[in-house]
XYZ file of C-alpha atoms in Angstrom:
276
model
C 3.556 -2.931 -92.803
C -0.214 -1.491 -92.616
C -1.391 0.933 -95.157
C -1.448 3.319 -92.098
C 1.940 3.431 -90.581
C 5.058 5.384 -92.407
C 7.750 3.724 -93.044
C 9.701 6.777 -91.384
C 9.078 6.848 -87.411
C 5.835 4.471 -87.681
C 5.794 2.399 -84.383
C 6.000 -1.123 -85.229
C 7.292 -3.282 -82.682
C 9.828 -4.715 -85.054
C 12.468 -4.224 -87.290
C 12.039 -2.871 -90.527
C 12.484 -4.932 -93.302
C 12.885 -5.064 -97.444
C 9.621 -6.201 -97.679
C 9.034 -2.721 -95.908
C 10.807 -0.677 -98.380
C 9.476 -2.606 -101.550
C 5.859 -0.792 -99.898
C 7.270 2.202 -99.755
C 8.132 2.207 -103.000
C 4.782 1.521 -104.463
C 3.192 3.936 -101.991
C 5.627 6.898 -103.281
C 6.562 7.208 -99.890
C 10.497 8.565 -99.753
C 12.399 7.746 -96.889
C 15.991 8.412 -94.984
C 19.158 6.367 -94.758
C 21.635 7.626 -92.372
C 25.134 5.760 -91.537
C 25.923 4.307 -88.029
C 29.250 3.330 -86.851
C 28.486 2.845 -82.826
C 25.568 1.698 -80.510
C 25.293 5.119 -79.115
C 24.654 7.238 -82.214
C 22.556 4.011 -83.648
C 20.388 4.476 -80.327
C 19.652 8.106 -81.415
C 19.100 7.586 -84.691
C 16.850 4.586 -84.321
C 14.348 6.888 -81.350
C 14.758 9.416 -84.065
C 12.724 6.802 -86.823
C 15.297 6.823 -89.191
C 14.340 2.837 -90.919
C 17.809 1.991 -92.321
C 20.858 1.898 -90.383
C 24.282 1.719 -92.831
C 27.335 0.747 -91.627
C 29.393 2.262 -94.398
C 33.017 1.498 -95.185
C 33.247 5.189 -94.869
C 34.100 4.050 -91.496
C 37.735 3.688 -93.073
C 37.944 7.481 -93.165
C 35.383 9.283 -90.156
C 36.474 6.259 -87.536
C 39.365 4.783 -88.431
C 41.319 7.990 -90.054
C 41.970 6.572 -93.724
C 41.995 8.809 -96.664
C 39.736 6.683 -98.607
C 37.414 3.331 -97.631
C 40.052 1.211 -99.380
C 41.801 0.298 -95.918
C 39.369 -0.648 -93.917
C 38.300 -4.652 -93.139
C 35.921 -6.959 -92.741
C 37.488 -7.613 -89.199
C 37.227 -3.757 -88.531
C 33.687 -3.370 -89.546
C 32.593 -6.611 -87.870
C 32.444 -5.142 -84.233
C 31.019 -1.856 -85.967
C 28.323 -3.525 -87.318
C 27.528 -5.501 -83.943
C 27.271 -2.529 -81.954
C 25.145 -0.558 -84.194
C 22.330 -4.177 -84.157
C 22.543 -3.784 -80.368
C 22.142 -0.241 -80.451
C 19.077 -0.218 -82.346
C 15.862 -2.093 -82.383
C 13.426 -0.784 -85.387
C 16.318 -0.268 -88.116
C 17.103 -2.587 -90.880
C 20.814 -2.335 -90.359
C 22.944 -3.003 -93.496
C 26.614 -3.965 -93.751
C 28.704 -2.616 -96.620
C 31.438 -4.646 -97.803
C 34.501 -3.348 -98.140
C 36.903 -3.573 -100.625
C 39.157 -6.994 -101.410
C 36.172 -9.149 -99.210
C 34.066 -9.908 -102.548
C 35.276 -9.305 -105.753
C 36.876 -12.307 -106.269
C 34.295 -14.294 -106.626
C 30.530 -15.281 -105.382
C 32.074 -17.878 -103.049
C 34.324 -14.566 -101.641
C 31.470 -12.573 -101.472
C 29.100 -15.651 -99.417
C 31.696 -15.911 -97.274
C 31.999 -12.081 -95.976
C 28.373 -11.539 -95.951
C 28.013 -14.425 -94.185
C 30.451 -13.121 -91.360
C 28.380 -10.416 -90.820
C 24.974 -12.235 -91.166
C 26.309 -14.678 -88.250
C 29.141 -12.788 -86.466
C 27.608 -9.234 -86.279
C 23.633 -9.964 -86.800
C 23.371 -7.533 -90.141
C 20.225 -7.812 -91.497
C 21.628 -6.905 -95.342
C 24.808 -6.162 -96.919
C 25.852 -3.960 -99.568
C 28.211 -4.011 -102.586
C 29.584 -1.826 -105.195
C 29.592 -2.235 -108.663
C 27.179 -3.004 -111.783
C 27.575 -6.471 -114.159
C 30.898 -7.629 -112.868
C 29.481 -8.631 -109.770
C 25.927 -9.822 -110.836
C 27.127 -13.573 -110.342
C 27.668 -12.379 -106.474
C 24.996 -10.456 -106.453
C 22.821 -13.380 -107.794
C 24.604 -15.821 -105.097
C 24.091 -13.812 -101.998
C 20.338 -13.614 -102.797
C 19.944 -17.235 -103.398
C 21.961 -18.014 -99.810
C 18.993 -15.707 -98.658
C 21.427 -12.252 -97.954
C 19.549 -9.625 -98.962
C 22.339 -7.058 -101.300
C 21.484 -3.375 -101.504
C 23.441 -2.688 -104.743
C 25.792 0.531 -105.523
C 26.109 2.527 -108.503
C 27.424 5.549 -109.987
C 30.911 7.092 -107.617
C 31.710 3.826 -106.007
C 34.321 5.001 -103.557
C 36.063 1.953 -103.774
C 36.603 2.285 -107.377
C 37.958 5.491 -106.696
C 41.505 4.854 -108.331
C 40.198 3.659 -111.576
C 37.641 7.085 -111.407
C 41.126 9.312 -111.391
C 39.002 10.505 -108.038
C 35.777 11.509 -106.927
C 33.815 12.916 -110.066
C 30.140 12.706 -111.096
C 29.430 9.493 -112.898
C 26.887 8.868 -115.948
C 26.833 11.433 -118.416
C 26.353 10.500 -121.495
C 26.692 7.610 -122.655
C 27.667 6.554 -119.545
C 24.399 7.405 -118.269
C 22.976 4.345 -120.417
C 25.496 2.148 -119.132
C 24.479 3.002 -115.728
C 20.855 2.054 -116.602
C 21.546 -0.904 -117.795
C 23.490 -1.970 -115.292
C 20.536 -1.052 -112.294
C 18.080 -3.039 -114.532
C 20.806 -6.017 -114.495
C 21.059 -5.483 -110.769
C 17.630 -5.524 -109.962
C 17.136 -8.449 -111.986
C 20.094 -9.932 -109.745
C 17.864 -9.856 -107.106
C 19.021 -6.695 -105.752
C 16.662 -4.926 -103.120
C 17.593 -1.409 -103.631
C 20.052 0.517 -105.167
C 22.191 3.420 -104.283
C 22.818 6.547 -106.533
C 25.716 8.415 -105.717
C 26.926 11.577 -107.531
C 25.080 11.142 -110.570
C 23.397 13.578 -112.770
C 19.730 14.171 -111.590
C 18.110 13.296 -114.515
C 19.362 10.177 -114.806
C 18.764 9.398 -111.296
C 15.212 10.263 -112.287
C 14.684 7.993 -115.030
C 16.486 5.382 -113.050
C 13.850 5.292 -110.378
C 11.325 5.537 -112.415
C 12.554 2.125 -114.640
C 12.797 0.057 -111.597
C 10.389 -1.765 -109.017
C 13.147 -1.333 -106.124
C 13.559 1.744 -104.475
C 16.462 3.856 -105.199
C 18.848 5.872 -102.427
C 20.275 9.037 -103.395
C 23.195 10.508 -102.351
C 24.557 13.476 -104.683
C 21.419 12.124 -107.229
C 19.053 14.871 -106.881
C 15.563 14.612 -104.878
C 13.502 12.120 -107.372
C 15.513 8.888 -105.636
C 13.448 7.356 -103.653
C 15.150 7.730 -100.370
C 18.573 9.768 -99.599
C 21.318 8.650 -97.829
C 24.240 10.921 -95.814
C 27.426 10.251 -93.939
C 25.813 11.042 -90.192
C 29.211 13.391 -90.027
C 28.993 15.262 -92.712
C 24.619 15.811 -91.968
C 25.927 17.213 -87.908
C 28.787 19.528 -89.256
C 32.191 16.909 -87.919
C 33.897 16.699 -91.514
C 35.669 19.507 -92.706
C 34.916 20.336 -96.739
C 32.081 18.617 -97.102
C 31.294 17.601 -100.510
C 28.643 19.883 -102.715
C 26.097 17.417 -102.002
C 25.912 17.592 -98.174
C 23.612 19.694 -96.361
C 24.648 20.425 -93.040
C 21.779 19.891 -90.571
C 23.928 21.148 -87.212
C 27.571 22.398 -86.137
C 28.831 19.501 -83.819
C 32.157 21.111 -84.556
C 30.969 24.163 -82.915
C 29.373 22.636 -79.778
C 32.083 20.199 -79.351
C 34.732 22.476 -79.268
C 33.027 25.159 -76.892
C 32.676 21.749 -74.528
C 35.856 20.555 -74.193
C 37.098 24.632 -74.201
C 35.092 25.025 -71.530
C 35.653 21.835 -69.278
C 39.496 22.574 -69.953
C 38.790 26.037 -68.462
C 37.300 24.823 -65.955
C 40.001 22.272 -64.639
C 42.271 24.901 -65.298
C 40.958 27.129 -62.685
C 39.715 24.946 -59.758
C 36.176 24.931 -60.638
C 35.762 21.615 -61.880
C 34.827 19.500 -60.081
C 32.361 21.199 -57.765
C 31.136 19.877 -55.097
C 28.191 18.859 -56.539
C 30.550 16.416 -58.782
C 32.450 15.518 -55.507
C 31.740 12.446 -53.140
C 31.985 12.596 -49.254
């Protein structure tokens, strides 16, 4: 990447990569995540500059109707994260994995990023957690998978949590550092911040050469990350940290009102819709 192109919306001819990022960091530059589920929405999103695609196990709950991301599968990502690769062509596009596909062990975790490496054409994956999954962390990077890390709510941890609360305060907080410094040491990439105090995201980004994603972390991460859902207005409740950016809820639902009114009476189709 040249000194004079952005990470965000520069025009590079190519995809975006971690070398990319690991720039950005050292240039200050801050930078958007968004997630992707489809090649349609990736399409958008990818004209739109956004340089990191994530195809989230939230997927469990906006596409596949779950309650939490514990459900959902490698084999029901897989196709999710081909479609968003073909939909885009500038993105780095990263694969989460979801719950049960790597905690095992290292040998677990090579084999389920290496499904979506091969099957699905991800460019990264990403994993939850903080030193009980260094060794994977540690043996994905040495197969040559890039691993953007997790910390803080880990959704899939969500059980142990008692639910979704703000992690790291107090001494917790210190625990959480240590763990992103073990991370990055790991090998990690980059490292995602979700619902943790701001301060500590702070000091967080400022201990470490990676660059850190934010979601519920405050605005000193060096990048934030949203659900594209929850940033358009589709998810009802939407947690404190989630600005909403449009009401697809709204637009939607005068559509289809609309079009329904329309059949109702005769006046769809026109003519103009109609074939002689």
């Amino acid at each position: 990447m040249s000194s004079s192109t952005t990470l965000y919306g520069g025009a590079q001819g190519r995809r975006v990569t971690i070398r990319d990022l690991a720039v950005a960091k050292e240039r200050g530059e801050r930078w958007p995540m968004l997630t992707a589920y489809d090649a349609m929405t990736a399409r958008i999103f990818d004209a739109a500059g956004i340089p990191v695609l994530l195809v989230g196990d939230s997927a469990a709950m906006v596409v596949y109707g779950h309650e939490s991301t514990l459900p959902v599968t490698v084999d029901d990502l897989l196709p999710l994260t081909a479609a968003v690769v073909r939909g885009s062509s500038r993105a780095l596009v990263v694969a989460d994995l979801p719950f049960g596909s790597y905690q095992a062990s290292p040998a677990q975790a090579l084999e389920s990023a290496g499904r979506f490496m091969k099957e699905a054409g991800a460019h990264a994956v990403k994993l939850e957690g903080g030193r009980r999954v260094l060794p994977q962390v540690e043996a994905l990077v040495s197969a040559g998978v890039p691993v953007m890390a997790h910390l803080g709510l880990t959704p899939q941890s969500v059980n142990t949590f008692g639910g979704y609360r703000v992690q790291g305060r107090g001494q917790a907080g210190d625990e959480l550092m240590a763990d992103a410094k073990d991370l990055e040491r790991a090998g990690a990439f980059s490292l995602v911040l979700e619902c943790v105090p701001a301060d500590l995201a702070q000091r967080v980004t400022a201990s470490l050469a990676i660059p850190t994603i934010g979601i519920g972390a405050g605005a000193a991460t060096d990048a934030q990350v949203l659900v594209w859902q929850d940033l358009m207005g589709l998810t009802p409740g939407p947690a404190r940290f989630v600005k909403q950016y449009a009401d697809l809820t709204g637009v939607m639902d005068q559509a289809v009102r609309a079009f329904a009114d329309e059949v109702r009476t005769g006046a769809f189709p026109a003519p103009e819709h109609t074939y002689t």
